[in-house]
Short mmCIF file of C-alpha atoms in Angstrom, two decimals:
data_model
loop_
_atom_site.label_atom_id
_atom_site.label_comp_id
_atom_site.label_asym_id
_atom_site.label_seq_id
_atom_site.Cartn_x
_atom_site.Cartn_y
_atom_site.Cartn_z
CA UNK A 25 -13.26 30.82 19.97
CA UNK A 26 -14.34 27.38 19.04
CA UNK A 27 -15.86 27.43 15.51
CA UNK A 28 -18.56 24.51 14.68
CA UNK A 29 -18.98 24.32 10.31
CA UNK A 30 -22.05 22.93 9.01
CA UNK A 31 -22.09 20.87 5.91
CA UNK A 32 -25.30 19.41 4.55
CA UNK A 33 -24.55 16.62 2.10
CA UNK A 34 -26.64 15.10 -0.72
CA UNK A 35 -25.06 13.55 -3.15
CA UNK A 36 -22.03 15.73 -3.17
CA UNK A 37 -18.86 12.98 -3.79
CA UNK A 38 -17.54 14.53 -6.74
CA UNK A 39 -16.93 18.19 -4.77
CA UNK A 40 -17.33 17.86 -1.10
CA UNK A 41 -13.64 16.95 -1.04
CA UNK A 42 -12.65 20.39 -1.64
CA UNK A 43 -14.81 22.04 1.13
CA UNK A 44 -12.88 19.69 3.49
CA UNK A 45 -9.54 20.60 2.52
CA UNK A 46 -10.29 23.99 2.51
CA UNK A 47 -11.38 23.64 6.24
CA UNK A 48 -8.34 21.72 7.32
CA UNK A 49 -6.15 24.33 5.56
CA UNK A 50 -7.67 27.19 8.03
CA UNK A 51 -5.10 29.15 10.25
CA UNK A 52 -7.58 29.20 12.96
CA UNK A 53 -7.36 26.12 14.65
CA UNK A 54 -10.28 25.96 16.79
CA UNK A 55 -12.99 24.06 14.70
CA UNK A 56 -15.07 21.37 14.10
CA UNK A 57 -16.96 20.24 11.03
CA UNK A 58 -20.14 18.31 11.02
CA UNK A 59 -21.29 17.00 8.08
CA UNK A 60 -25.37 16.67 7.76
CA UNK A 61 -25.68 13.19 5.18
CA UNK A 62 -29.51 14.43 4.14
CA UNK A 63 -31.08 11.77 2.67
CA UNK A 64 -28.01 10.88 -0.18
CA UNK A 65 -28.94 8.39 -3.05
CA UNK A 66 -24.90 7.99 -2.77
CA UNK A 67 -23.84 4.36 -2.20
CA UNK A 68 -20.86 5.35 0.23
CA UNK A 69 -21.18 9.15 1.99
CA UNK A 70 -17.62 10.85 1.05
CA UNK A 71 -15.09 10.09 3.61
CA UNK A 72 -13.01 12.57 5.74
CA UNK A 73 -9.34 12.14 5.53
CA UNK A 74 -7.43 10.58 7.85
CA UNK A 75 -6.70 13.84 9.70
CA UNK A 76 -9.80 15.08 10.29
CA UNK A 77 -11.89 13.50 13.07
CA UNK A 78 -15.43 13.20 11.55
CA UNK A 79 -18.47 14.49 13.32
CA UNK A 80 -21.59 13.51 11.00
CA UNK A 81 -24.76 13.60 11.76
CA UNK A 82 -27.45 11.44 10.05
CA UNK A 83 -31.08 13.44 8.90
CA UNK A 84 -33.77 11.56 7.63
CA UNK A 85 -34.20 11.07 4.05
CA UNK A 86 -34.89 13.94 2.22
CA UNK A 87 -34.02 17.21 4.74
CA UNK A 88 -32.35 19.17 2.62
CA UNK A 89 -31.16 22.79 2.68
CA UNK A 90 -32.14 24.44 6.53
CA UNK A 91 -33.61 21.27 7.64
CA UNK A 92 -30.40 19.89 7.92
CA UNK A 93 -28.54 22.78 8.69
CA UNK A 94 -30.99 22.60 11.64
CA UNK A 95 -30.02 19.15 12.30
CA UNK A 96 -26.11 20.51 12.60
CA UNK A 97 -27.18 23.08 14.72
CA UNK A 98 -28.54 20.90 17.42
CA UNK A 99 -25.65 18.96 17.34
CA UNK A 100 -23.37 21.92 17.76
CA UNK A 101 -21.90 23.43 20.84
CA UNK A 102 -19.69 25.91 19.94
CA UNK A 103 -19.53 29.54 20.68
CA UNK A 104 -19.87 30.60 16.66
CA UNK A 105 -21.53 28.76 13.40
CA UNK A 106 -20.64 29.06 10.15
CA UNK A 107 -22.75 27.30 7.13
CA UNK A 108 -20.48 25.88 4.38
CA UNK A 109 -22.25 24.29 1.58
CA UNK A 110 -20.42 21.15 0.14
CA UNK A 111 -19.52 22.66 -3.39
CA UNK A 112 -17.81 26.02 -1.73
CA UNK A 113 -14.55 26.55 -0.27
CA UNK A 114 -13.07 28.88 2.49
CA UNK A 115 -10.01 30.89 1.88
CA UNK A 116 -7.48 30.03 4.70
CA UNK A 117 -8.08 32.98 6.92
CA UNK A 118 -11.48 32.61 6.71
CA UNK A 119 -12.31 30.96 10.14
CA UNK A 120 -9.24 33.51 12.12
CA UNK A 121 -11.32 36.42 10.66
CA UNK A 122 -14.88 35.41 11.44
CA UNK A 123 -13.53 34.44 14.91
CA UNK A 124 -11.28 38.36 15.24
CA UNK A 125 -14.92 39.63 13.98
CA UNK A 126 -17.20 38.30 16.59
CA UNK A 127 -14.65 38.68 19.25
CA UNK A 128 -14.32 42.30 18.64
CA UNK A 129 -18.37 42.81 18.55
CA UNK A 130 -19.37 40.72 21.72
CA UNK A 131 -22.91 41.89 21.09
CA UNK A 132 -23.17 40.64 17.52
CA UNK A 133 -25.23 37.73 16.58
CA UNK A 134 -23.96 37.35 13.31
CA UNK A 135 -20.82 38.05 10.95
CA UNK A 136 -20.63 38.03 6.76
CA UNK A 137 -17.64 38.56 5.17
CA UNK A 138 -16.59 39.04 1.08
CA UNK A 139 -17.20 36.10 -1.39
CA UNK A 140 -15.90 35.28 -4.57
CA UNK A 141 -17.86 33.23 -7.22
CA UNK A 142 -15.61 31.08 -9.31
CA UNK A 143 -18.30 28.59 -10.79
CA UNK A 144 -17.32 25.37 -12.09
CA UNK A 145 -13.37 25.69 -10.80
CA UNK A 146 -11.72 24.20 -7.82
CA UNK A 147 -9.80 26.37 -5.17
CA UNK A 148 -6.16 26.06 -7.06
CA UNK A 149 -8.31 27.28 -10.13
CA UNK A 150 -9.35 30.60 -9.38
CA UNK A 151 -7.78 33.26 -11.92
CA UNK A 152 -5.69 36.01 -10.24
CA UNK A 153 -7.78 39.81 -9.66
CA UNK A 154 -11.15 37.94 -10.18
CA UNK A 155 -13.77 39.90 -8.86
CA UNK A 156 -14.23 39.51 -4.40
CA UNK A 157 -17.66 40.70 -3.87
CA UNK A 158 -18.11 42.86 -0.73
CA UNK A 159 -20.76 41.51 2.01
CA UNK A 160 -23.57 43.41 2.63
CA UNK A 161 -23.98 46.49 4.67
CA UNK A 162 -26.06 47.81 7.48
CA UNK A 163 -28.84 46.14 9.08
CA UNK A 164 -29.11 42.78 7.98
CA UNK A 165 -31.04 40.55 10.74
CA UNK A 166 -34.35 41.93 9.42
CA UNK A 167 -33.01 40.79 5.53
CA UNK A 168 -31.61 38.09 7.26
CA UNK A 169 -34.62 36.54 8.77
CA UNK A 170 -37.51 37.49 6.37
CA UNK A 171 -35.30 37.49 2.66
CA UNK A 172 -33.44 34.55 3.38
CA UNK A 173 -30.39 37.25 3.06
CA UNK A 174 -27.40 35.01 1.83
CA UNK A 175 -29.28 32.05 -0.04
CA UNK A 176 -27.84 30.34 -2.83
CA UNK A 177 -27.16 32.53 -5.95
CA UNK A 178 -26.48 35.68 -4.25
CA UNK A 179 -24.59 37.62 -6.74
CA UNK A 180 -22.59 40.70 -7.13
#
């Protein structure tokens, strides 16, 4: 299963790095990441390294947040999504298991998986037995759709 990842990117120089290493560290191999610039005030966008192929797409000024997720989405062609915001990271496994997930429930629309909050640090950072906070439960399109389910800030 092919696996397109969504970046949107405004002004994010200083961290973005990290969310792209994190993606070419992934066991699953099947991916591609397009990177949304929305609108940066940044002189030069941050650039891939050398071993990543680089799939950006270009919003107009200013379409932050789902706007430009949006924009990724029309670009992508893949047979699952995931949204990775340019200060986050994935664990390696992180693709294989979203991938083992949706293969497994051929009638599922969506997948969520455990999180772990480790503001201010970078992915070599993170403290042994800090807390993983469990994904939510049960029916979550309708949460999903009208709450905005797994905006920014969700805490556990």
């Amino acid at each position: 299963m092919r696996v397109d990842i969504i970046t949107p990117a405004y002004d994010v120089a200083p961290y973005i790095g990290d969310a792209i290493r994190s993606v070419l560290a992934q066991t699953h191999r099947y991916w591609t990441m397009t990177i949304v610039d929305d609108g940066s005030t940044m002189r030069q966008p941050p650039s891939p390294p050398r071993s990543m192929t680089p799939h950006p797409v270009a919003a107009p000024a200013q379409r932050r947040g789902f706007r430009a997720r949006n924009l990724g989405l029309v670009a992508s062609n893949a047979e699952a999504v995931l949204f990775l915001d340019a200060d986050d990271w994935l664990s390696p496994d992180a693709l294989a298991t979203l991938a083992e997930a949706l293969r497994t429930a051929p009638n599922a629309i969506a997948a969520v998986g455990p999180y772990q909050r480790v503001p201010g640090r970078t992915p070599d950072q993170i403290e042994r037995g800090s807390r993983i906070c469990p994904p939510p439960s049960g029916d979550l399109l309708k949460s999903l759709l009208v709450r905005n389910l797994f905006a920014n800030g969700a805490t556990c």
